[in-house]
Coordinates of C-alpha atoms in Angstrom, one line a residue:
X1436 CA 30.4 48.1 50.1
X1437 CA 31.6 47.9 53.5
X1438 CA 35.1 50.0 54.4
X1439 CA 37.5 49.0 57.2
X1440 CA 38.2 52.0 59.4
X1441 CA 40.0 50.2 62.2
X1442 CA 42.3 46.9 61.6
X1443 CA 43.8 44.7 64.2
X1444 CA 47.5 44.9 64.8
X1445 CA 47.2 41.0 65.5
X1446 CA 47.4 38.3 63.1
X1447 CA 49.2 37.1 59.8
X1448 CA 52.5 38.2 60.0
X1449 CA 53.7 38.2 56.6
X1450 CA 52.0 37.5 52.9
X1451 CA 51.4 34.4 51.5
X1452 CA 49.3 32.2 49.6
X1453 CA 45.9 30.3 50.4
X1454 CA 45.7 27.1 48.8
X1455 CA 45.3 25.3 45.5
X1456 CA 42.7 22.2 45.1
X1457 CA 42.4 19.8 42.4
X1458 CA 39.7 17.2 42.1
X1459 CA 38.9 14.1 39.1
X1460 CA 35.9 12.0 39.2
X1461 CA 35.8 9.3 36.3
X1462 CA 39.2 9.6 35.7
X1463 CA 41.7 6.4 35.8
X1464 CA 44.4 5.9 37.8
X1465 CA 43.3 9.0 39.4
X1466 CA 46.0 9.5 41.9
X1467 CA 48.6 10.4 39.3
X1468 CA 46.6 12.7 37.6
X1469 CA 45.3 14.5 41.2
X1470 CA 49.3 14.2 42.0
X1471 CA 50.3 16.1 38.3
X1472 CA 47.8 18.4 38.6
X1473 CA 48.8 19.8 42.4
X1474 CA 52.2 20.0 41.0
X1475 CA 51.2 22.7 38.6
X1476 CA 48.8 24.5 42.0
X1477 CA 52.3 24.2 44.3
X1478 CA 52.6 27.9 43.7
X1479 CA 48.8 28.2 45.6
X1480 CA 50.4 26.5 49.1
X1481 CA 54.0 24.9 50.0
X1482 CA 53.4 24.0 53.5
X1483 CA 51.6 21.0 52.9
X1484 CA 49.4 19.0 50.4
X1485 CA 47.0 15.8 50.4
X1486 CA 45.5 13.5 48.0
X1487 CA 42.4 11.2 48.9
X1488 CA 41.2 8.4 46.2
X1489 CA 38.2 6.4 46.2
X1490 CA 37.8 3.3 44.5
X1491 CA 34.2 3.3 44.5
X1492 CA 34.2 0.8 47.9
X1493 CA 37.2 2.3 49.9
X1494 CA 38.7 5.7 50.4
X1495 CA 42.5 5.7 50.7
X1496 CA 44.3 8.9 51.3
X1497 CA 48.3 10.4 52.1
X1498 CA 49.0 13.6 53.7
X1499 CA 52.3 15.6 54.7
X1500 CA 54.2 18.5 55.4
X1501 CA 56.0 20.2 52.4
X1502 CA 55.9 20.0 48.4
X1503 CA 53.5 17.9 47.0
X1504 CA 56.9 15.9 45.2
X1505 CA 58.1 15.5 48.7
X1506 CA 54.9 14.3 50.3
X1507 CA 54.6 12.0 47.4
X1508 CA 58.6 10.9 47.7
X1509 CA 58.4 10.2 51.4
X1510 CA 55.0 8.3 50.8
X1511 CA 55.7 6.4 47.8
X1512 CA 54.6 2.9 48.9
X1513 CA 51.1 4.7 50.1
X1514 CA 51.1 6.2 46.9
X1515 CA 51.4 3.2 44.6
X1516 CA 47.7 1.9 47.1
X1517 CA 45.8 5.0 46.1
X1518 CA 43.7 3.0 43.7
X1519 CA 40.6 4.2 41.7
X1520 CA 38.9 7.1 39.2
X1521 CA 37.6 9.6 41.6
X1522 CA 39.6 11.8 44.4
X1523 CA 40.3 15.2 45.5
X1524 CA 44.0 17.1 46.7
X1525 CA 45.0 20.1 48.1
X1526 CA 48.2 22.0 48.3
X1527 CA 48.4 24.0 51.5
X1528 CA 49.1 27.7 53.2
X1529 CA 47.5 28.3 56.3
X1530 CA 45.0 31.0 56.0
X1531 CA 42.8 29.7 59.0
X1532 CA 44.6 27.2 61.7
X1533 CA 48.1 26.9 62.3
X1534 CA 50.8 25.3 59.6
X1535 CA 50.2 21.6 61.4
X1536 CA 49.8 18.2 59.7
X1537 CA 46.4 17.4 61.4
X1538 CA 45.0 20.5 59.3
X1539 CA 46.5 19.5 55.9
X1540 CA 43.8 18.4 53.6
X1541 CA 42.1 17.1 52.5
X1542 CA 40.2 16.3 55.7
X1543 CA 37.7 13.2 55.9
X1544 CA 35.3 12.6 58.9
X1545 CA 33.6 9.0 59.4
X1546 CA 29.8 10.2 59.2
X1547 CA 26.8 7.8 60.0
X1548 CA 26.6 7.5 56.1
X1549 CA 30.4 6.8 55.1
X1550 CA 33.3 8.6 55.1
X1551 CA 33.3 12.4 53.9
X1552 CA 36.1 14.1 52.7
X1553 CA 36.8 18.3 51.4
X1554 CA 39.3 20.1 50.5
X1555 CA 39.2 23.9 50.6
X1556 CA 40.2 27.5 48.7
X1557 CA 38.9 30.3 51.1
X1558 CA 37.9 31.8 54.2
X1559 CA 34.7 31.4 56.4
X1560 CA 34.3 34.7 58.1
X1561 CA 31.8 33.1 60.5
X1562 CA 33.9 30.0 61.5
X1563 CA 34.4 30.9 65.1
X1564 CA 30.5 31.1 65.6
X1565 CA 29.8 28.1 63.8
X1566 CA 32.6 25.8 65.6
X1567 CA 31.3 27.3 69.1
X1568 CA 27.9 25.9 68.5
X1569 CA 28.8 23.0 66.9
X1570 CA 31.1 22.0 70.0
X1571 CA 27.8 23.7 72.1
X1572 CA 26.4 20.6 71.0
X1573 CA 28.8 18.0 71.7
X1574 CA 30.9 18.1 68.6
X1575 CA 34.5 17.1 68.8
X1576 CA 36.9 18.7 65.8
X1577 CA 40.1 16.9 64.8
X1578 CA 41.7 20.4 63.5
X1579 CA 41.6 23.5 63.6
X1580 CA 41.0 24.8 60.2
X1581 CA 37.5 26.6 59.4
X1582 CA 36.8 24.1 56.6
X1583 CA 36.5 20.8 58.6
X1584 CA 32.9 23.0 59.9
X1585 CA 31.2 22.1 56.4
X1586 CA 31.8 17.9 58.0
X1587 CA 30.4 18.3 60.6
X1588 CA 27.0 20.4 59.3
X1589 CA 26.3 17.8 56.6
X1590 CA 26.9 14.9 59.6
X1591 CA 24.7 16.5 62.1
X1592 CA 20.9 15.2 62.1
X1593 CA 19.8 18.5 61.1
X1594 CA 21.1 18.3 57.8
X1595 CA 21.6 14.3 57.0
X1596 CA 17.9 13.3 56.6
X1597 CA 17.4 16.1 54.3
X1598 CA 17.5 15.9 50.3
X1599 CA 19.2 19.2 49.5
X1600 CA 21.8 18.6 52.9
X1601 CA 24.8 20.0 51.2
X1602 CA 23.0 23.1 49.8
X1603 CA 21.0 23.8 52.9
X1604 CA 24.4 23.7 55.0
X1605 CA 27.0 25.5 52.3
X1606 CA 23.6 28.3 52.8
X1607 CA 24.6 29.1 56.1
X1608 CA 28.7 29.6 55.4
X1609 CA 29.8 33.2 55.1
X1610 CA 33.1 34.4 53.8
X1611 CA 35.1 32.7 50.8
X1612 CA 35.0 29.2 49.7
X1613 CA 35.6 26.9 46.6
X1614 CA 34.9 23.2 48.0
X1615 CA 35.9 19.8 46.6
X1616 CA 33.5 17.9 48.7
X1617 CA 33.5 13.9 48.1
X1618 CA 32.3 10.8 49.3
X1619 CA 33.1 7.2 47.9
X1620 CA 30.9 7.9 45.2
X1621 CA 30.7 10.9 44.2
X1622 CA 32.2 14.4 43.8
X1623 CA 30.6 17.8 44.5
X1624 CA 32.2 21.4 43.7
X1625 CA 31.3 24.5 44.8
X1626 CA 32.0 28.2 44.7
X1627 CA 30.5 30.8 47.4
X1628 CA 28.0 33.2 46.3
X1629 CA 30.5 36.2 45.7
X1630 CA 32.4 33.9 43.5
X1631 CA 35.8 35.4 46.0
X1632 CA 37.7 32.1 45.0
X1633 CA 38.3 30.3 40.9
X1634 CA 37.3 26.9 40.7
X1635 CA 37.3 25.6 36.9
X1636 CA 36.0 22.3 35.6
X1637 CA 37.0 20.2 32.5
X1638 CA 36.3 17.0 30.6
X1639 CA 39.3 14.5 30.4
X1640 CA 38.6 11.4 28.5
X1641 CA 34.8 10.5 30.0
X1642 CA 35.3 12.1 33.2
X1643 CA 35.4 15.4 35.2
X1644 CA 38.3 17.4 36.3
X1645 CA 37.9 20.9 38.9
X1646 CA 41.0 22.7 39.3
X1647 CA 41.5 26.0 41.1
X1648 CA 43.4 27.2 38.1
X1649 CA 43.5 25.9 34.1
X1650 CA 47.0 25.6 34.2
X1651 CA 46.2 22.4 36.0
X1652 CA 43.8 21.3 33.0
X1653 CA 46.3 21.8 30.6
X1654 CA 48.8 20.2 32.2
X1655 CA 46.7 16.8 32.8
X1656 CA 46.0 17.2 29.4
X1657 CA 42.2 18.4 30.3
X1658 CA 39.7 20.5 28.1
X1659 CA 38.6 23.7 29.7
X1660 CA 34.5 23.2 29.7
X1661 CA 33.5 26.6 32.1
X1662 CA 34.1 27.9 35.8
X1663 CA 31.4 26.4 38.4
X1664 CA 29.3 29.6 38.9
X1665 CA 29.3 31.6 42.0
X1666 CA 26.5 30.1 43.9
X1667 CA 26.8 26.5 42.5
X1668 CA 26.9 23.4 43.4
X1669 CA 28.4 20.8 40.5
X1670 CA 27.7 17.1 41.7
X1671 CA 29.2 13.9 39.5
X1672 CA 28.6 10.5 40.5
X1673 CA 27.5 7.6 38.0
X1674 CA 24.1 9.4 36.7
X1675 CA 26.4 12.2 35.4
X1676 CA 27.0 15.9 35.9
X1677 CA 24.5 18.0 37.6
X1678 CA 24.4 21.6 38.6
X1679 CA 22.1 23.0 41.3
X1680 CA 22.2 26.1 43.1
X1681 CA 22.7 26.7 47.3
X1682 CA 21.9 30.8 47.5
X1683 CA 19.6 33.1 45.4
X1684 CA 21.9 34.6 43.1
X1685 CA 23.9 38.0 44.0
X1686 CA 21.9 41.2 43.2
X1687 CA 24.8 43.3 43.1
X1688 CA 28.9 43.2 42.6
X1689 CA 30.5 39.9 42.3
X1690 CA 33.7 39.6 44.7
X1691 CA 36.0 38.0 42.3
X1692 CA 39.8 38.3 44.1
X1693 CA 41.8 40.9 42.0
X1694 CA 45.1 40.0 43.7
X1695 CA 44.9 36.6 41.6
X1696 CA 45.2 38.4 38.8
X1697 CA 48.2 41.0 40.5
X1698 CA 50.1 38.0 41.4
X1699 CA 48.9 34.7 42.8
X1700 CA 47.3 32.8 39.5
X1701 CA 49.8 31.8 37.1
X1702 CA 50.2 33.7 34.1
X1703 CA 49.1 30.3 32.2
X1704 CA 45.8 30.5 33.3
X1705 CA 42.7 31.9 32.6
X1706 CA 41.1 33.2 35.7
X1707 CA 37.5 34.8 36.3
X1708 CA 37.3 34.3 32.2
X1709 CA 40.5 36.5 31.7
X1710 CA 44.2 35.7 30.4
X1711 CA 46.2 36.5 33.7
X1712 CA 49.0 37.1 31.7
X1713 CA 46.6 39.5 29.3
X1714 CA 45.8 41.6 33.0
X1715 CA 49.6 41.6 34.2
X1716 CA 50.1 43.4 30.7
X1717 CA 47.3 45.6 30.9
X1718 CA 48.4 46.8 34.4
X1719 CA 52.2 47.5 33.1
X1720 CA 50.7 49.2 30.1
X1721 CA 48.5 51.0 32.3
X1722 CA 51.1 52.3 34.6
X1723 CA 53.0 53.6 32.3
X1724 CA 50.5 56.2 31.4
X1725 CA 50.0 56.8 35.0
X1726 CA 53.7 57.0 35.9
X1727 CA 56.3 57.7 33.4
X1728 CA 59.6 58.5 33.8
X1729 CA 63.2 59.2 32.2
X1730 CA 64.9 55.8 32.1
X1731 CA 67.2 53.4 30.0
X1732 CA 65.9 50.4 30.9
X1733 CA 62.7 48.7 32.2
X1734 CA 63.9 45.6 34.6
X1735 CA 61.2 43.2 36.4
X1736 CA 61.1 41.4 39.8
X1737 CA 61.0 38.0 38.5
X1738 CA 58.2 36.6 38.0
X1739 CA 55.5 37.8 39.1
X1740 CA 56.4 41.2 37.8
X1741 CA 57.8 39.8 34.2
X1742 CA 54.1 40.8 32.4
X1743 CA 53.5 44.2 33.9
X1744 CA 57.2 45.5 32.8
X1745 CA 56.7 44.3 29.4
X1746 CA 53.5 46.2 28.9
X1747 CA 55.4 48.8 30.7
X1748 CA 58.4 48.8 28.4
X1749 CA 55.9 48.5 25.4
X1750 CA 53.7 52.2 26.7
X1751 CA 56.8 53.8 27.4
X1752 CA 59.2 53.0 24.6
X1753 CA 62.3 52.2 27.6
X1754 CA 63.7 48.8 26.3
X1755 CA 63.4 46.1 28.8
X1756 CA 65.9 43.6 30.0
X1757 CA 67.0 41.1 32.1
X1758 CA 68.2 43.0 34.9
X1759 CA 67.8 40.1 37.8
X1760 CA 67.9 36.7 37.4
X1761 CA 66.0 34.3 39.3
X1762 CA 67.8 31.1 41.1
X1763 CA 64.3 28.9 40.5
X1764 CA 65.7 26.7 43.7
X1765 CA 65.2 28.8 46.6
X1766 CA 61.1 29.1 47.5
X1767 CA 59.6 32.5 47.3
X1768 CA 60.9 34.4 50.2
X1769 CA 57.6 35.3 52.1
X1770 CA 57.0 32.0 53.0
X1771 CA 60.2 32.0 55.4
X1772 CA 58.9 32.1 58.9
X1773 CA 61.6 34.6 60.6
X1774 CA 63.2 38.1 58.8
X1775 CA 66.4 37.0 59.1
X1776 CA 65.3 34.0 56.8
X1777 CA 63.6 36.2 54.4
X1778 CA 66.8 38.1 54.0
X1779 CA 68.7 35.3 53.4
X1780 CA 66.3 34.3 51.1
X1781 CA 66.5 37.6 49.1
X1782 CA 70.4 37.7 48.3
X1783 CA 69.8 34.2 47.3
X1784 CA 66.8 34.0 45.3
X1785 CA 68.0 37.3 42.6
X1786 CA 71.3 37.8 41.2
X1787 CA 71.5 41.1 39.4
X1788 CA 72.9 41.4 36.3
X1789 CA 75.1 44.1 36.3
X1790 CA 76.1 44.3 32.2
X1791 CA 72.2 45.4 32.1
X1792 CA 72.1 48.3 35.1
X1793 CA 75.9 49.5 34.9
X1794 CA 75.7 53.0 34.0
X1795 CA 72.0 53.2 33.5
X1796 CA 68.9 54.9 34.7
X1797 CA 66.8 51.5 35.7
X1798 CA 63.0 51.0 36.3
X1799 CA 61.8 48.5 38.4
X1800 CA 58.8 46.9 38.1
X1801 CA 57.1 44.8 40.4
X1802 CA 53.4 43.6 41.3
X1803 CA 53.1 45.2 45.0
X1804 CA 55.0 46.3 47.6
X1805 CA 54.1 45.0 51.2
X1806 CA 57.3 45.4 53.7
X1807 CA 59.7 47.4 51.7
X1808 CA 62.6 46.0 53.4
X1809 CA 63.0 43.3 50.2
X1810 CA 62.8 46.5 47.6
X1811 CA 65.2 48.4 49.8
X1812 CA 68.2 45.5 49.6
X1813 CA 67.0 45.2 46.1
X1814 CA 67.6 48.6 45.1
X1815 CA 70.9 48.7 47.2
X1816 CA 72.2 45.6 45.0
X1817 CA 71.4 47.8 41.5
X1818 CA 73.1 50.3 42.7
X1819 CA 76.5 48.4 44.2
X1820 CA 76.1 47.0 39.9
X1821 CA 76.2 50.4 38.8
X1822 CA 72.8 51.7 38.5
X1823 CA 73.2 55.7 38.4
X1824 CA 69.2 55.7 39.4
X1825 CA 66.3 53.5 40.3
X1826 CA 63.0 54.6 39.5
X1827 CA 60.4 51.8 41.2
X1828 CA 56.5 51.6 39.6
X1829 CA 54.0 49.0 41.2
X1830 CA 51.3 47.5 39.1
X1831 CA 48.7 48.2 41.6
X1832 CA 47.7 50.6 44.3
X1833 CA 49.6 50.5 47.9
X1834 CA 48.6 47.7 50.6
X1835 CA 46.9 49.1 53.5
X1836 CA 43.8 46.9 54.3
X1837 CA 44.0 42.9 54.8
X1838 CA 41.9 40.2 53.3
X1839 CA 39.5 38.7 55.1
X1840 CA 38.7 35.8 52.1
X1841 CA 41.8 33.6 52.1
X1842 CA 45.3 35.6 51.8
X1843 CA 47.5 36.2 54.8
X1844 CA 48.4 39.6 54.7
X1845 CA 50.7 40.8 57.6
X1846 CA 49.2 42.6 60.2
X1847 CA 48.4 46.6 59.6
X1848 CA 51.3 47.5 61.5
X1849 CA 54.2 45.8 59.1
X1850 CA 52.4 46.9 55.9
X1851 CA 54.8 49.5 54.4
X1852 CA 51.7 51.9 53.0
X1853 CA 49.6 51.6 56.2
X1854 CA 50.9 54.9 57.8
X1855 CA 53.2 56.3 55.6
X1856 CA 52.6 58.6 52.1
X1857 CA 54.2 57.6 48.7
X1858 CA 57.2 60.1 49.5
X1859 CA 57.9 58.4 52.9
X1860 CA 58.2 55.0 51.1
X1861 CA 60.4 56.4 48.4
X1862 CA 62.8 57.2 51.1
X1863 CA 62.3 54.3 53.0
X1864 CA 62.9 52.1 50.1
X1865 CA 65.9 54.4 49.1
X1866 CA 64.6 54.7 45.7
X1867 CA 64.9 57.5 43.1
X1868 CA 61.4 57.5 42.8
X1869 CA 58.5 55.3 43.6
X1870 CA 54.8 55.2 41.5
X1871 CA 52.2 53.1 42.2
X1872 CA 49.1 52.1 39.8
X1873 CA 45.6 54.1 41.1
X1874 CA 42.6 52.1 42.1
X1875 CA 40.9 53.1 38.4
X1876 CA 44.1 52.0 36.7
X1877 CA 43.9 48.5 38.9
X1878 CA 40.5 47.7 37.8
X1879 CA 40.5 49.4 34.5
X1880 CA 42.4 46.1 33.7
X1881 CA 40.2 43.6 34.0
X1882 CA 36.1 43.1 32.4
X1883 CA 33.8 43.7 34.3
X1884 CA 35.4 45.5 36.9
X1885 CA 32.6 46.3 39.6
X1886 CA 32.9 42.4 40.2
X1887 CA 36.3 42.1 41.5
X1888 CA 37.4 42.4 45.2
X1889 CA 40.1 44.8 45.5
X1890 CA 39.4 45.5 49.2
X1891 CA 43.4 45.1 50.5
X1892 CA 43.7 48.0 48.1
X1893 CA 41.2 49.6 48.9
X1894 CA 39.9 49.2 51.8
X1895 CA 36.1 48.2 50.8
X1896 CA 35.0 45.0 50.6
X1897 CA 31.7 43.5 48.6
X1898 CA 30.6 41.8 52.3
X1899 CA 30.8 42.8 55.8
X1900 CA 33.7 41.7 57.6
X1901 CA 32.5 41.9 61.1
X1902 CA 35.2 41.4 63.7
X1903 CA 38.9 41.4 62.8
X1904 CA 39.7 38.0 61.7
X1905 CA 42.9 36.0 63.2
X1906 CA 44.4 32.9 61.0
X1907 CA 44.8 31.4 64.7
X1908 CA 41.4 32.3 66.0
X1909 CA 40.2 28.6 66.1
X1910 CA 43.2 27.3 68.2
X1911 CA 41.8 28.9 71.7
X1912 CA 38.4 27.1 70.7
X1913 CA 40.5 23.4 70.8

C-alpha cells in the first residue's frame, strides 16, 4: 500500500460524482430501456449523458449537456431513430477532461474495421503517457477525456491484427476503469484488475444487461445474474456470453471504492456483493459506539445520511426524526460551479423543521464532511429553530487525501480536515461537538474489508499513484 505524503494544491475544486454507464445487448427497442436505466444512474453524473444503439448494420447515437430527461427532451425526434437490441449510455461528471459536450459519452471513433464506441466509470492514472505517444505517432484525439485512449489502442495496427486486441490493450491501462465497449455487433464489459469501479450484469428477457449499479436492473425490470470480475472481460454478440480474462489475477488486496458505499451508490443497490443501505446502517450503528453523546433527537442530512442516523438512533436509544426536509428540485449542491451558488443552493435544498429541534439537544448525522462551510449554515439554521445544542457525528473518518480512481475531490487546500484537528473543525463548523467514525469502524462495515479502497480517508491507496493527477491534465496535450 502506497501513502500520499505530499498532494497538489491544484486540481478538482469541489466533490462530485464520476459517472454512471448502462449497456443492453439482445434487448428490444433498446434505446428505451438504455434511456430508463440512466435515469435511475443520474445520481452517478448530471453534466451530461449519451446513448448509442446499433441495429446490427448501423450505429445511431444522441448526446448532450444536462439530465439524461433533458438530453432526451431536447433530442426527441433523434430519439424516436435510435433503432435496434444492442447499445451502451453514460451519464456524466468530469473526472478527466473538462465538463464539454465533445467529451460526453459515449464516444465512437470510425476504425479501419467499423465504428467503435465506449463508455466509461473510472480513472486511467497513466492517460497523459499514453495520449503523448499515441499523438507521438500521428494520432489525432477528438476529446479530451482519458477514455477515448482505449479507441485508439484497439485501432492502431499494433493491436487490430491481433486475436486477443481488446485484452492485450485494456493490459496496458493503469488506474480505474469499468468499460462498455461496443461495436455494431457486439458488446464487451470490463472491470480493471483492482475491481476500483462496480459493473453488474443481468439477464432481461434473452438478452444481457451491465449496469454500474442494480438499481438500474431492477428498474428495467432485469434479474441480477453476478458482477463482471475484476480482471474480466464479458463479450456478447450472437454466439452468446463469454468471459475471458486481460491481467493475471491480483495477489493481494482488491481496491473496491469504499466511498460507494459512504455515499455515492444508491441505497437500492447492492454494490461489491453488499446491501448499501445494509453498510450505511452498519456505519451509524458503528458510530454510535464510537461516539455517543447526550441528545434528544437523532436528525440526518437528507439522504445520503438517512441510513447511518437510523442505525445511529437504533445503538444509542435517541429517537430519530425528521429534522430537515429535502426540496427534491434543487440538484445536490456540490455540483454548483461557484460558492456563492452552493450557498444558494444550501438554504434552498433543506428546510428545517423546527417542531422537531425547538428546545432540543439535536444530533446530526451525515456521511462526510469535506468544506464545512455547508455544516456551518446548517447548524446556524437549527439553532435560529431552536436547537439548545448540536452534536455533529460523520459516518466515516475525516477527508484529507484525494482520489486518484474517478471522484473529484477538491484540492488539499479546501478540504476541511487537511490541516486542521477534530477540535478546530468543531469550532469552525460552530458545533457543540463533532465525532467522526475511525478507519477500523469505516471498514469494519463492510466483508471483506482488506479489499476496499479507502485511500481519501486514509491516505493509502492499493496502487501507486505516481504524479499528482489533474481532471484538466489532457487539455494542454490538445
Amino acid at each position: 500500500m502506497k501513502h500520499r505524503s505530499e498532494i497538489a494544491e491544484e486540481g478538482c475544486s469541489h466533490p462530485r460524482h464520476y459517472c454512471g454507464i448502462f449497456g443492453v445487448f439482445g434487448v428490444p427497442d433498446a434505446a428505451r430501456v438504455i434511456y430508463r436505466g440512466l435515469f435511475s444512474l443520474q445520481h452517478r453524473g448530471q453534466e451530461g449523458a449519451g446513448i448509442l444503439v446499433s441495429d446490427g448494420v448501423r450505429i445511431r447515437s444522441l448526446r448532450g449537456a444536462g439530465l439524461v430527461s433533458e438530453v432526451v427532451g431536447r433530442q426527441a425526434s433523434t430519439f424516436a431513430e435510435l433503432k435496434g437490441a444492442a447499445g451502451i449510455g453514460h451519464v456524466r461528471y468530469s473526472t478527466t477532461g473538462a465538463s464539454e459536450l465533445r467529451n460526453v459519452q459515449p464516444i465512437s471513433v470510425e476504425c479501419a474495421d467499423g465504428i467503435w464506441a465506449i463508455a466509461h466509470n473510472g480513472n486511467l492514472t497513466n492517460a497523459a503517457a499514453l495520449r503523448r505517444s499515441y499523438q507521438d505517432q500521428g494520432s489525432i484525439f477528438q476529446t479530451s477525456t482519458d477514455s477515448e485512449i482505449l479507441l485508439h489502442m484497439i485501432a492502431h495496427p499494433r493491436y487490430r491484427h491481433k486475436p486477443r486486441r481488446i485484452e492485450e490493450a485494456l493490459a496496458e491501462l493503469e488506474g480505474a476503469f469499468a468499460f462498455l465497449l461496443m461495436n455494431r455487433d457486439q458488446l464487451i464489459a470490463v472491470r480493471d484488475r483492482y475491481g476500483f469501479r462496480p459493473l453488474s450484469v443481468g439477464r432481461l428477457g434473452g438478452g444481457y444487461v451491465f449496469a454500474s449499479e442494480t438499481c438500474a436492473l431492477d428498474l428495467v425490470g432485469a434479474e441480477y445474474v453476478r458482477d463482471v470480475l475484476p480482471g474480466e472481460t464479458i463479450t456478447v454478440d450472437a454466439r452468446g456470453f463469454r468471459s475471458d480474462t486481460f491481467c493475471a489475477p491480483v495477489s493481494g488486496p482488491l481496491g473496491q471504492c469504499i466511498f460507494e458505499h459512504v455515499y455515492f451508490a444508491r441505497p437500492d443497490s447492492d454494490l461489491f456483493g453488499q446491501s448499501v443501505h445494509g453498510v450505511r446502517v452498519r456505519l451509524g450503528e458503528r458510530l454510535a459506539a464510537e461516539q455517543p453523546v447526550a441528545a434528544d433527537v437523532v436528525v440526518a442530512i437528507p439522504d445520503s445520511g438517512m441510513a447511518a442516523a437510523l442505525g445511529y438512533s437504533r445503538r444509542s436509544g435517541i429517537p430519530l426524526d425528521y429534522g430537515f426536509i429535502r426540496n427534491h428540485y434543487v440538484g445536490r449542491t456540490f455540483i454548483m460551479p461557484t460558492a456563492e451558488g452552493r450557498a444558494q443552493g444550501v438554504d434552498l435544498k433543506l428546510a428545517v423543521v423546527p417542531s422537531v429541534v425547538a428546545g432540543r439537544r439535536v444530533v446530526v448525522v451525515d456521511d462526510s464532511l469535506i468544506r464545512g462551510t455547508t455544516s456551518r449554515r446548517r447548524i446556524r439554521t437549527l439553532r435560529e429553530a431552536g436547537a439548545t445544542e448540536v452534536h455533529v457525528r460523520i459516518s466515516s473518518p475525516p477527508v484529507r487525501w484525494p482520489c486518484f480512481f474517478g471522484i473529484d475531490f477538491p484540492s488539499r487546500k479546501e478540504l476541511v480536515a487537511t490541516e486542521r484537528e477534530v477540535e478546530d473543525i468543531r469550532r469552525f463548523i460552530e458545533a457543540d461537538s463533532l465525532g467522526y467514525l475511525s478507519g477500523e469502524g469505516l471498514l469494519s462495515a463492510v466483508d471483506h474489508p482488506s479489499d476496499f479502497c479507502a485511500g481519501c480517508f486514509l491516505g493509502r491507496y492499493p496502487v501507486d499513484v505516481g504524479p499528482e493527477l489533474d481532471k484538466l491534465a489532457l487539455e494542454a496535450q490538445r
